[in-house]
C-alpha positions in Angstrom: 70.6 -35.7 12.5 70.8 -32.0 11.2 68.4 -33.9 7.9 65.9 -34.8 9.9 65.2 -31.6 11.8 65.6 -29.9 8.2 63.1 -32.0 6.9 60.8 -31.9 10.0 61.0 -28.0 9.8 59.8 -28.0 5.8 56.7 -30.1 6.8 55.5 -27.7 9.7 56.2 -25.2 7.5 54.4 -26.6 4.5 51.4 -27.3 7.0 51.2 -23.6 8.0 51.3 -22.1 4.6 48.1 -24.6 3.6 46.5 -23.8 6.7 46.8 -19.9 5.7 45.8 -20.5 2.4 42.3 -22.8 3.7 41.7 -19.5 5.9 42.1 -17.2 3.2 39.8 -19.2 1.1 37.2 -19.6 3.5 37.1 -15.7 4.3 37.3 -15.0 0.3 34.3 -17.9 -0.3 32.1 -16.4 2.3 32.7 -12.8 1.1 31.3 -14.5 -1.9 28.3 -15.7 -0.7 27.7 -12.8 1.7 27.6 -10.4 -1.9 25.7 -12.7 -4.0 23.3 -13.2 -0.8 23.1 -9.1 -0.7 22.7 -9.4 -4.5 19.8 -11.3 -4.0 17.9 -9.5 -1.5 18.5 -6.1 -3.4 17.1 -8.3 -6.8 14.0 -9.2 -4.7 13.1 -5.8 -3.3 13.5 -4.2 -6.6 10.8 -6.7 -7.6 9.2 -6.4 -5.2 8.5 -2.7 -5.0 7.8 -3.1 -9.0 4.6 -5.7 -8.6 3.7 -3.1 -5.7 3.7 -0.5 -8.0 2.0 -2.2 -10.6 -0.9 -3.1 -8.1 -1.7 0.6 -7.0 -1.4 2.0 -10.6 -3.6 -0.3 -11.8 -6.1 1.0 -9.3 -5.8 4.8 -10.9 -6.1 2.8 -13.8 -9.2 1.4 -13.4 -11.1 4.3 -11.2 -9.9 6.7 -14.0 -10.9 4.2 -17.1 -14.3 3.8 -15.1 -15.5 7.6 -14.0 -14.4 8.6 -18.5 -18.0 7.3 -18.8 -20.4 9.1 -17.5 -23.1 6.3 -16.6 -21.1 4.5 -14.4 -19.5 8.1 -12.9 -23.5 9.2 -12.2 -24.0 5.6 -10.6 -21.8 6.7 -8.5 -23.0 9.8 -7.7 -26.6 8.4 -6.7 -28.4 6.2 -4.5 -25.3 4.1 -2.6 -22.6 4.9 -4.8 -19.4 5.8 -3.3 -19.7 9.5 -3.9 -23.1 10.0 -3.0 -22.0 8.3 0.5 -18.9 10.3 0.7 -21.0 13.5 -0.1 -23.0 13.4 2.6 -22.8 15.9 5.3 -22.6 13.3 7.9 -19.4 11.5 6.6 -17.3 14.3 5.6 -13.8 12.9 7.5 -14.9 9.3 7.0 -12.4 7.1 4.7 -14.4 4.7 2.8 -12.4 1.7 2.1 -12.6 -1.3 -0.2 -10.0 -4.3 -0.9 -9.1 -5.1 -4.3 -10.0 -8.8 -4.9 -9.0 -10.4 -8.1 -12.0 -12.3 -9.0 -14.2 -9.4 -8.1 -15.1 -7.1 -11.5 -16.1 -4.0 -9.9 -14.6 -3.8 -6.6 -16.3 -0.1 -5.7 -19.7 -1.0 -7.7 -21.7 0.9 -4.7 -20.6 2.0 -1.1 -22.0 -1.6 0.8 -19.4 -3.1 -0.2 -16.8 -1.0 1.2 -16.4 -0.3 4.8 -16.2 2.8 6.4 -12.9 4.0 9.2 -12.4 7.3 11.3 -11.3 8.9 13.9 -13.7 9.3 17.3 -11.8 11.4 19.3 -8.5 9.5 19.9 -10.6 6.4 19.1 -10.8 4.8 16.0 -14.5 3.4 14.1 -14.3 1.0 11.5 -17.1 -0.9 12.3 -20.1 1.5 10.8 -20.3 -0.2 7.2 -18.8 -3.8 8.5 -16.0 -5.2 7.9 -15.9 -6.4 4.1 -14.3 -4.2 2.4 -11.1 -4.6 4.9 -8.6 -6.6 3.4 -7.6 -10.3 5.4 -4.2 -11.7 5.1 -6.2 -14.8 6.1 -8.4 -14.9 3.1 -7.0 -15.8 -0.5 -9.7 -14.4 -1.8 -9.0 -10.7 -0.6 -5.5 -11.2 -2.6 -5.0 -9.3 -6.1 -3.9 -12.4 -7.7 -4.5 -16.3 -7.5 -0.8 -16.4 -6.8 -2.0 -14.8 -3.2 1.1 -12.4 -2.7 0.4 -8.7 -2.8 -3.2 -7.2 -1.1 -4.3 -3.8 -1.9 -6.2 -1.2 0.1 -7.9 1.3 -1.0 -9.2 4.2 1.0 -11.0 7.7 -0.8 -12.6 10.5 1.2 -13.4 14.2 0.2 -10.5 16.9 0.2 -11.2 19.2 3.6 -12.6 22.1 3.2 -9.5 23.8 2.8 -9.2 22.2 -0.5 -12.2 22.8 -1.6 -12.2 25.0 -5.1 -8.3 24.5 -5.6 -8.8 23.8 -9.2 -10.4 26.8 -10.3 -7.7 29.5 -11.9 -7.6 33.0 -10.8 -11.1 35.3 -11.6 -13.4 32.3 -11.7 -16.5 33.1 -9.3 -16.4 31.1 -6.6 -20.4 31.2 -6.3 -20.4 30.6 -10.2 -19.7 27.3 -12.1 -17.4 26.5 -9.5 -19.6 25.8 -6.2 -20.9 22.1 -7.3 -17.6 20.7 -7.8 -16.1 18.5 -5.2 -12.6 17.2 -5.0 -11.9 13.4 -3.7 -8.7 11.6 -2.3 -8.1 8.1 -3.3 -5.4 6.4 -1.8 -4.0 2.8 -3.3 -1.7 1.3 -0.7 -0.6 -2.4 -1.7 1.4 -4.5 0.6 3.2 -8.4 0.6 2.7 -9.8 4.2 4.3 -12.6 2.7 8.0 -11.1 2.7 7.7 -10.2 6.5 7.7 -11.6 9.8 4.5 -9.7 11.0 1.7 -12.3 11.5 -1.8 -12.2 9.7 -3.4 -10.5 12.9 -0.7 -7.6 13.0 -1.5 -7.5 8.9 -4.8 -7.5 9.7 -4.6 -4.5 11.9 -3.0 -2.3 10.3 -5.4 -2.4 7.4 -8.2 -1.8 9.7 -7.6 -0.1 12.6 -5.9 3.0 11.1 -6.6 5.9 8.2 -4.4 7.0 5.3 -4.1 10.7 6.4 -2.9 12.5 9.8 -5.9 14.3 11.6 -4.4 17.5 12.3 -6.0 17.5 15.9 -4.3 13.8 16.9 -1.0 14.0 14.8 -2.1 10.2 14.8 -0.5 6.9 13.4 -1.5 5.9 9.7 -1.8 2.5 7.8 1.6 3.4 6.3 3.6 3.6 10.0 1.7 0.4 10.7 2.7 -1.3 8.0 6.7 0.3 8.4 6.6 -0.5 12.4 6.1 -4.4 11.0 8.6 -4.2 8.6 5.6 -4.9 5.9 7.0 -4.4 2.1 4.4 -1.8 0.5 3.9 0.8 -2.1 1.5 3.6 -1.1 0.3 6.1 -4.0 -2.5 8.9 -3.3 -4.1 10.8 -6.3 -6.7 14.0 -6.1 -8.7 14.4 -8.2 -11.6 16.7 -9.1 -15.3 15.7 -10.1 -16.4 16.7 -12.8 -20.0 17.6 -14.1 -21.6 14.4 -15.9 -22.9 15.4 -19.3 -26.9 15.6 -20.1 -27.9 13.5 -22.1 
């Protein structure tokens, strides 16, 4: 009798211990996949802030490769061509804007096809030029790539005033060589709607309905708090640079 309740004792015993163990397991395996889940996440942002990058650099790139000749940099200077737009007296605090579309070959070739957003008051225009050069998360052609993952935006507008002669060095004369040159913003923000939840109309939005900088007057909303308030992956990069003369020929 005393054998039997011995033995009957080791099995519940036996049963407990592999019951612990099963528990143990199970907390140590999803530890496991919880880090290797984590792992991957981390992987995939590094990634993805890399091809973001990539995208806006290779806008600099480009613009900076272009202008080093000076026949497409007085193109632009003339007739439509984003700076002699820009210049104008009339669209000084305008943000001309054009989408970067892979089978395009010059995606700023002249001002139409760029579109044109600003503040009114506390009321945003971006309807002047049309809407083409607004990026569409609903078009694969507005996309950098066939692969249709990363779009990229990008906005340039004339310094403020306040800027104005900032890369002159002390005892130039202001009213001297100095006076012609204009200095331009040119912002490259490139974003992958495809790693969020926000839908193609929120994308869509903030590409459109919002500037790159803060009007000092509003303290308003840019594309880049859009794009964070969706939880929108996206690499923003803003270069100033200074025009130069174009050789004579």
């Amino acid at each position: 009798m005393n054998y039997s309740k011995s033995l009957s004792s080791q099995k519940g015993a036996t049963l407990i211990i592999v019951l612990i163990m099963l528990l143990l397991i199970t907390i140590i395996g999803t530890w496991a996949i919880r880090g290797s889940i984590t792992s991957l996440n981390i992987a995939t942002n590094t990634q993805a802030q890399a091809l973001l990058k990539q995208s806006s650099d290779a806008v600099f790139f480009k613009l900076e490769n272009d202008t080093s000749n000076d026949l497409i940099l007085a193109n632009m200077q003339i007739g439509d061509g984003i700076l002699a737009y820009l210049m104008r007296a009339e669209n000084k605090g305008k943000e001309l804007v054009f989408c970067i579309r892979g089978n395009v070959a010059n995606n700023w070739e002249g001002a139409r096809q760029g579109s044109i957003v600003y503040w009114q008051g506390s009321t945003i225009n971006n309807r002047e030029l049309g809407a083409n050069g607004f990026c569409q998360a609903t078009r694969s052609a507005d996309f950098t790539s066939g692969r249709q993952a990363i779009l990229t935006r990008v906005a340039i507008r004339v310094a403020p005033s306040s800027n104005d002669f900032g890369h002159m060095v002390d005892g130039d004369d202001k009213e001297g060589k100095g006076k012609d040159i204009s200095t331009v913003i040119v912002n490259a923000t490139s974003l992958l709607p495809n790693l969020s939840t926000a839908t193609d109309a929120q994308v869509n939005a903030c590409i459109s309905n919002f500037t790159t900088f803060v009007d000092g007057s509003l303290n308003n909303s840019t594309v880049m708090d859009c794009l964070s308030d969706f939880r929108i992956p996206y690499s923003s990069q803003e270069m100033v640079y200074t025009l130069r003369a174009v050789k004579s020929s």
